Coordinates of C-alpha atoms and ligand atoms in Angstrom, one line a residue:
M1 CA 0.0 0.0 0.0
D2 CA 1.3 3.5 -0.7
P3 CA 1.7 5.8 2.3
A4 CA -1.4 7.9 1.6
A5 CA -3.7 4.9 1.5
E6 CA -1.8 3.3 4.4
R7 CA -2.7 6.3 6.6
L8 CA -6.4 5.8 5.9
A9 CA -6.2 2.1 6.6
L10 CA -4.6 2.9 10.0
G11 CA -7.2 5.5 10.7
L12 CA -10.1 3.1 10.0
A13 CA -8.5 0.4 12.1
E14 CA -8.2 2.8 14.9
L15 CA -11.9 3.7 14.7
E16 CA -12.7 0.0 14.7
R17 CA -10.6 -0.5 17.8
R18 CA -12.4 2.3 19.7
D19 CA -15.9 1.1 18.8
L20 CA -16.4 4.2 16.7
R21 CA -16.6 2.8 13.2
R22 CA -20.0 3.5 11.8
A23 CA -22.0 1.4 9.5
R24 CA -25.2 2.3 7.8
R25 CA -28.4 0.3 7.9
V26 CA -30.1 -0.1 4.6
V27 CA -33.7 0.8 5.2
E28 CA -36.0 -1.0 2.8
S29 CA -39.2 0.9 3.5
P30 CA -40.3 4.6 3.7
Q31 CA -39.2 6.5 6.8
G32 CA -41.8 6.2 9.5
S33 CA -42.6 5.0 13.0
R34 CA -41.8 1.5 11.7
V35 CA -39.2 0.7 9.2
R36 CA -38.0 -2.5 7.5
V37 CA -34.3 -3.4 7.8
N38 CA -32.9 -6.8 6.5
G39 CA -36.5 -7.9 5.9
R40 CA -37.5 -7.3 9.5
V41 CA -39.9 -4.6 10.7
L42 CA -38.5 -2.6 13.6
V43 CA -40.2 0.1 15.6
N44 CA -38.2 3.1 14.7
F45 CA -37.0 5.3 17.6
S46 CA -34.2 6.7 15.5
S47 CA -35.6 9.3 13.1
N48 CA -36.2 13.0 13.3
D49 CA -39.5 12.5 11.4
Y50 CA -41.3 13.5 14.6
L51 CA -44.7 14.0 13.1
G52 CA -44.6 11.0 10.7
L53 CA -44.7 13.4 7.8
A54 CA -41.8 12.0 5.8
S55 CA -44.1 9.4 4.2
D56 CA -47.4 11.3 4.5
P57 CA -49.4 11.0 1.2
R58 CA -50.6 14.6 1.6
L59 CA -47.0 15.7 1.2
A60 CA -46.3 13.3 -1.6
D61 CA -49.3 14.9 -3.4
A62 CA -47.9 18.3 -2.9
A63 CA -44.5 17.2 -4.3
Q64 CA -46.2 15.6 -7.4
S65 CA -48.2 18.8 -8.2
A66 CA -45.0 20.8 -7.9
I67 CA -43.2 18.5 -10.2
E68 CA -46.0 18.9 -12.8
E69 CA -45.9 22.6 -12.5
Y70 CA -42.1 23.2 -12.1
G71 CA -40.2 20.1 -13.0
V72 CA -37.7 18.5 -10.7
G73 CA -34.8 20.8 -10.5
A74 CA -34.2 24.5 -9.9
G75 CA -31.3 24.5 -12.4
A76 CA -29.3 27.4 -11.0
S77 CA -28.5 29.2 -7.8
A78 CA -31.2 31.6 -6.6
L79 CA -29.3 34.7 -7.6
V80 CA -28.8 33.5 -11.1
S81 CA -32.1 32.1 -12.3
G82 CA -33.0 29.3 -9.8
H83 CA -35.4 31.4 -7.6
L84 CA -38.8 30.2 -8.9
R85 CA -42.1 31.6 -7.9
I86 CA -42.7 28.7 -5.6
H87 CA -39.5 29.5 -3.7
E88 CA -40.7 33.1 -3.4
R89 CA -44.1 32.0 -2.0
A90 CA -42.5 29.6 0.4
E91 CA -40.2 32.3 1.8
E92 CA -43.3 34.5 2.4
R93 CA -45.1 31.6 4.1
F94 CA -42.1 30.8 6.4
A95 CA -41.7 34.4 7.5
W96 CA -45.4 34.5 8.3
F97 CA -45.2 31.1 10.0
C98 CA -42.5 32.1 12.5
G99 CA -43.7 35.7 12.9
L100 CA -40.5 37.4 11.6
P101 CA -40.4 39.9 8.7
R102 CA -38.6 38.0 6.0
A103 CA -37.2 34.5 5.3
L104 CA -34.7 33.0 2.9
L105 CA -34.5 29.4 1.7
F106 CA -31.3 27.4 2.0
G107 CA -30.3 24.1 0.6
S108 CA -30.0 22.5 4.1
G109 CA -29.7 23.4 7.7
Y110 CA -26.0 22.7 7.5
L111 CA -25.5 25.1 4.6
A112 CA -27.7 27.7 6.4
N113 CA -25.6 27.8 9.6
L114 CA -22.3 27.9 7.7
G115 CA -23.7 30.8 5.6
I116 CA -25.2 32.8 8.5
L117 CA -22.1 32.7 10.7
A118 CA -19.6 33.3 7.9
A119 CA -21.7 36.2 6.6
L120 CA -22.5 38.0 9.9
A121 CA -19.0 37.5 11.4
D122 CA -15.6 38.4 10.1
R123 CA -12.1 38.3 11.7
D124 CA -13.0 41.1 14.1
A125 CA -16.2 39.5 15.3
H126 CA -16.6 37.5 18.5
I127 CA -18.9 34.4 18.4
F128 CA -20.2 32.9 21.7
S129 CA -21.2 29.3 21.1
D130 CA -22.9 26.8 23.5
S131 CA -20.6 23.8 24.2
L132 CA -23.3 21.4 22.9
N133 CA -24.0 23.2 19.7
H134 CA -24.5 21.2 16.5
A135 CA -21.5 20.6 14.2
C136 CA -22.7 23.1 11.6
L137 CA -22.7 26.0 14.1
I138 CA -19.2 25.0 15.1
D139 CA -18.0 24.8 11.5
G140 CA -19.8 28.1 10.6
A141 CA -17.9 29.8 13.5
R142 CA -14.6 28.4 12.2
L143 CA -15.3 29.4 8.7
S144 CA -15.9 33.0 9.7
R145 CA -12.4 33.2 11.2
A146 CA -14.0 35.2 14.1
Q147 CA -12.8 34.8 17.7
V148 CA -14.8 32.0 19.2
T149 CA -15.7 31.5 22.9
V150 CA -17.4 28.2 23.8
Y151 CA -19.5 28.8 26.9
P152 CA -20.5 25.9 29.2
H153 CA -23.8 24.4 28.1
A154 CA -26.8 26.8 28.7
D155 CA -24.7 28.7 31.3
V156 CA -26.2 32.2 31.1
D157 CA -23.9 33.7 33.7
A158 CA -20.7 32.5 32.0
L159 CA -22.1 34.0 28.7
A160 CA -22.9 37.3 30.4
E161 CA -19.3 37.6 31.7
G162 CA -17.9 36.8 28.3
L163 CA -20.1 39.3 26.5
A164 CA -19.3 42.0 29.1
A165 CA -15.6 41.5 28.5
S166 CA -15.8 41.4 24.7
K167 CA -14.6 44.5 22.9
A168 CA -15.4 43.1 19.4
P169 CA -17.4 45.4 17.1
V170 CA -19.7 42.5 16.1
R171 CA -20.9 40.0 18.8
I172 CA -22.9 36.9 18.1
V173 CA -24.4 34.3 20.4
A174 CA -25.1 31.0 18.5
T175 CA -27.2 28.2 20.0
D176 CA -29.2 25.2 19.2
A177 CA -32.8 25.9 20.4
V178 CA -33.3 22.2 21.2
F179 CA -30.0 20.4 21.7
S180 CA -29.9 17.5 19.2
M181 CA -28.4 14.8 21.4
D182 CA -29.9 15.9 24.8
G183 CA -33.3 17.2 23.8
D184 CA -33.2 20.1 26.3
I185 CA -34.3 23.6 25.4
A186 CA -31.9 26.6 25.4
P187 CA -32.8 29.4 27.8
V188 CA -33.8 31.7 24.8
P189 CA -35.4 34.6 26.8
Q190 CA -32.3 35.0 29.0
L191 CA -30.0 34.7 26.0
L192 CA -32.1 37.3 24.2
E193 CA -31.9 39.6 27.1
L194 CA -28.1 39.4 27.1
C195 CA -27.9 40.0 23.4
E196 CA -30.1 43.1 23.8
R197 CA -27.9 44.4 26.6
H198 CA -24.7 43.7 24.7
D199 CA -25.7 44.6 21.2
A200 CA -25.3 41.1 19.9
W201 CA -27.1 38.9 17.4
L202 CA -28.8 35.8 18.6
V203 CA -28.5 33.0 16.1
I204 CA -31.0 30.3 16.9
D205 CA -30.9 26.8 15.3
D206 CA -34.4 25.4 15.7
A207 CA -33.9 22.1 13.8
H208 CA -35.6 20.1 16.5
G209 CA -38.0 22.7 17.7
V210 CA -39.9 23.6 14.6
G211 CA -43.0 21.4 14.2
V212 CA -42.5 20.2 17.8
L213 CA -42.6 23.1 20.3
G214 CA -45.3 25.8 20.7
A215 CA -49.0 25.4 20.7
G216 CA -49.1 25.6 16.9
G217 CA -45.9 23.7 16.3
R218 CA -44.2 26.9 15.2
G219 CA -41.1 26.2 17.2
T220 CA -39.1 27.6 20.0
L221 CA -40.0 31.3 19.4
E222 CA -43.7 30.4 19.8
H223 CA -42.8 28.2 22.9
F224 CA -41.3 31.1 24.7
G225 CA -43.4 33.9 23.0
V226 CA -40.3 35.8 22.0
R227 CA -39.6 37.9 18.9
S228 CA -36.9 40.4 18.4
P229 CA -35.0 42.1 15.6
R230 CA -31.8 40.6 17.1
I231 CA -32.9 37.1 16.4
V232 CA -31.6 35.3 13.3
Y233 CA -33.8 32.2 13.3
M234 CA -32.9 29.0 11.4
A235 CA -35.3 26.1 11.0
T236 CA -34.8 23.0 8.9
L237 CA -37.4 21.4 6.7
G238 CA -36.0 17.8 6.9
K239 CA -37.0 16.8 10.4
A240 CA -40.5 17.3 11.8
L241 CA -41.6 19.0 8.6
G242 CA -40.8 15.8 6.7
G243 CA -39.0 17.0 3.6
Y244 CA -35.6 18.7 2.9
G245 CA -34.1 22.1 3.1
A246 CA -34.0 25.0 5.5
F247 CA -34.9 28.6 6.0
V248 CA -33.5 31.5 7.8
A249 CA -35.8 34.3 9.1
G250 CA -35.3 37.6 10.7
E251 CA -35.3 41.4 10.3
A252 CA -35.5 42.3 6.6
R253 CA -32.0 43.9 6.6
V254 CA -30.4 40.8 8.1
V255 CA -32.1 38.6 5.6
E256 CA -31.0 40.9 2.8
W257 CA -27.4 40.8 4.0
L258 CA -27.5 37.0 4.0
M259 CA -28.9 37.0 0.5
Q260 CA -26.0 39.3 -0.6
R261 CA -23.2 37.7 1.4
A262 CA -23.9 34.1 2.6
R263 CA -21.7 32.0 0.3
T264 CA -23.6 28.8 0.9
Y265 CA -26.7 30.6 -0.5
I266 CA -25.0 32.3 -3.4
Y267 CA -22.9 29.4 -4.7
S268 CA -25.3 26.5 -4.3
T269 CA -28.2 25.4 -6.5
A270 CA -31.6 26.5 -5.3
L271 CA -33.8 23.9 -3.6
P272 CA -35.8 21.6 -5.9
P273 CA -39.1 23.3 -6.3
M274 CA -41.0 20.3 -4.9
A275 CA -39.0 20.7 -1.6
A276 CA -40.5 24.2 -1.2
A277 CA -44.0 22.8 -2.0
V278 CA -43.6 20.0 0.5
A279 CA -42.5 22.4 3.2
M280 CA -45.4 24.8 2.6
R281 CA -47.9 21.9 2.7
A282 CA -46.4 20.7 6.0
L283 CA -47.0 24.1 7.5
E284 CA -50.6 23.9 6.4
L285 CA -51.0 20.4 7.8
L286 CA -49.9 21.7 11.2
D287 CA -52.9 24.0 11.2
E288 CA -55.4 21.7 9.5
D289 CA -54.6 18.6 11.5
P290 CA -53.9 19.4 15.1
S291 CA -53.7 15.7 15.9
L292 CA -50.2 15.6 14.3
L293 CA -48.8 17.7 17.1
A294 CA -51.1 16.4 19.8
N295 CA -50.2 12.8 19.1
L296 CA -46.5 13.5 19.4
H297 CA -46.9 15.3 22.8
R298 CA -49.0 12.4 24.0
R299 CA -46.2 9.9 23.1
I300 CA -43.7 12.1 24.9
G301 CA -45.8 12.2 28.0
E302 CA -46.3 8.4 27.9
L303 CA -42.6 7.7 27.6
R304 CA -41.8 10.1 30.4
S305 CA -44.3 8.6 32.8
A306 CA -43.4 5.0 31.9
L307 CA -39.7 5.8 32.6
V308 CA -40.6 7.4 35.9
R309 CA -42.9 4.5 36.9
G310 CA -40.0 2.1 36.1
G311 CA -37.7 4.0 38.4
F312 CA -35.5 4.9 35.4
R313 CA -33.4 7.9 36.2
G314 CA -32.4 10.0 33.3
T315 CA -33.2 13.3 31.8
H316 CA -36.8 13.6 30.7
T317 CA -37.3 16.4 28.2
Q318 CA -40.3 18.2 26.8
T319 CA -39.2 17.5 23.3
A320 CA -39.2 14.5 20.9
I321 CA -35.6 13.7 21.9
Q322 CA -35.1 11.6 25.0
P323 CA -31.5 10.5 25.8
A324 CA -30.4 7.7 28.0
I325 CA -26.8 8.4 28.8
L326 CA -24.8 5.1 29.4
G327 CA -21.1 6.3 29.3
P328 CA -18.8 3.9 27.4
A329 CA -19.4 3.6 23.7
A330 CA -19.3 -0.2 23.9
R331 CA -22.2 -0.2 26.5
A332 CA -24.4 2.0 24.3
V333 CA -23.7 -0.2 21.3
E334 CA -24.5 -3.3 23.4
V335 CA -27.9 -2.1 24.7
S336 CA -28.8 -0.8 21.2
T337 CA -28.0 -4.2 19.8
R338 CA -30.2 -5.9 22.4
L339 CA -33.1 -3.6 21.7
A340 CA -32.8 -4.3 18.0
E341 CA -33.1 -8.0 18.7
R342 CA -36.4 -7.1 20.4
G343 CA -37.6 -5.3 17.4
M344 CA -36.7 -1.7 18.4
L345 CA -34.4 0.6 16.5
V346 CA -32.8 2.9 19.1
P347 CA -29.4 4.3 18.0
A348 CA -26.3 4.4 20.1
I349 CA -24.7 7.8 19.8
R350 CA -20.9 7.9 20.3
P351 CA -18.1 10.4 20.1
P352 CA -17.4 12.6 18.3
T353 CA -21.1 13.3 18.1
V354 CA -21.3 13.5 21.9
P355 CA -18.5 14.2 24.4
E356 CA -16.2 11.2 25.4
G357 CA -17.7 9.1 28.2
T358 CA -21.3 10.2 27.5
S359 CA -22.3 7.6 24.8
R360 CA -26.0 7.2 24.9
L361 CA -29.2 5.9 23.4
R362 CA -30.9 8.7 21.6
I363 CA -34.6 7.8 21.7
S364 CA -36.7 9.9 19.3
L365 CA -40.4 9.8 19.4
C366 CA -42.9 10.1 16.6
G367 CA -46.6 11.1 16.8
A368 CA -47.3 7.9 14.7
H369 CA -45.9 5.6 17.4
R370 CA -48.6 3.5 19.2
P371 CA -49.0 3.8 23.0
E372 CA -48.1 0.0 23.3
E373 CA -44.9 0.6 21.4
I374 CA -43.8 3.2 23.9
E375 CA -44.7 0.9 26.8
A376 CA -42.7 -1.9 25.3
L377 CA -39.7 0.4 24.9
A378 CA -39.9 1.6 28.5
Q379 CA -40.1 -2.0 29.7
A380 CA -37.1 -3.1 27.6
L381 CA -35.0 -0.2 28.7
H382 CA -35.8 -1.0 32.3
E383 CA -34.6 -4.6 31.9
H384 CA -31.5 -3.9 29.9
L385 CA -30.3 -0.9 31.9
A386 CA -30.9 -2.6 35.2
A387 CA -28.8 -5.5 34.1
Ligands
LIG1 C1 -29.9 18.2 11.6 C2 -29.4 19.4 12.2 C3 -28.9 20.4 11.3 C4 -28.7 20.2 9.9 O1 -29.8 20.3 9.1 P1 -29.9 19.6 7.7 O2 -31.0 20.3 7.0 O3 -30.1 18.2 8.0 O4 -28.6 19.9 7.0 C5 -28.6 21.6 11.9 N1 -28.7 21.8 13.2 C6 -29.2 20.9 14.1 C7 -29.3 21.2 15.5 C8 -29.5 19.7 13.5 O5 -29.9 18.7 14.4

């Protein structure tokens, strides 16, 4: 083997040795509360399809109509000729949906966060980032070349000290709204208050809050009842909303700046028109069919009370993400394998996705789960975690 390939082989062997080498499951059915893997149907506690919309025929119809009207591809980036009428309409709908003046569509949440941070911050800026933020906020901060301070998870006092000491002309606080591996909710009102006091932007990533939190499923801003010209709000379309893509919303001038300067917006092909149509239909369904959201919150309540009844101690969150932290990667993999044998797909999440020593099961709930499936999961967790 030549030295370049040898290096990769060693790297892969090292991942293997540390129980960190990943393999993909091939899913043989649509995404949903049950999926077929290797010919076996498993109850799926591993997807971000929290409302069961990914395979909802009403969204498939919306995609088909959009294909008939607009074809399958946007064909160019938005600033060249890829911004179709359906994208324009979707942006208006998103702005209205989250109660902010203007919205901009991005190819994905990952692209949106890279674009936001690199466009708002330059070398002279100072970004304050929660220690449990998603990889794309971390990468966006790096890409901007700004000074970055990672503050301890949700620690408002530490953040206040950092902001007070910062002399940078541009300050940005960046946070997941719902933390993707823990399911807890960021203290948004307190963060906003600090941003107002210190003239900072508040960049909020609501990938796991949109379609889940708030009485109408409008996300973390609705949950807390906050709006502010300082908020730069990012929500993804590929999780609870069932499709693909993302939007950023905020004050008209911020959104205009992103349109002019966010490189991941400017230099990337606009979303397929059907993705815009699917997302708009998903927003309508949240209003038309309140059972979507109500069922999810019922399932969350059932799992929480079953875990409490079983004496299981862990963090019980208000969101669709319920972690069971086990520590060593091998232990998380072991329990996940046992659950799969019992017909339940619950992923083991290991470093580098979570900090060393905090490998866990990440249980994600879906409104389409049945109450007895939740009960069976709680029972199995109780047996395997007590052992
Ligand atoms: C999934 C996720 C993203 C990325 O969104 P995509 O649209 O999948 O690229 C961003 N932030 C958080 C917190 C996420 O969980």
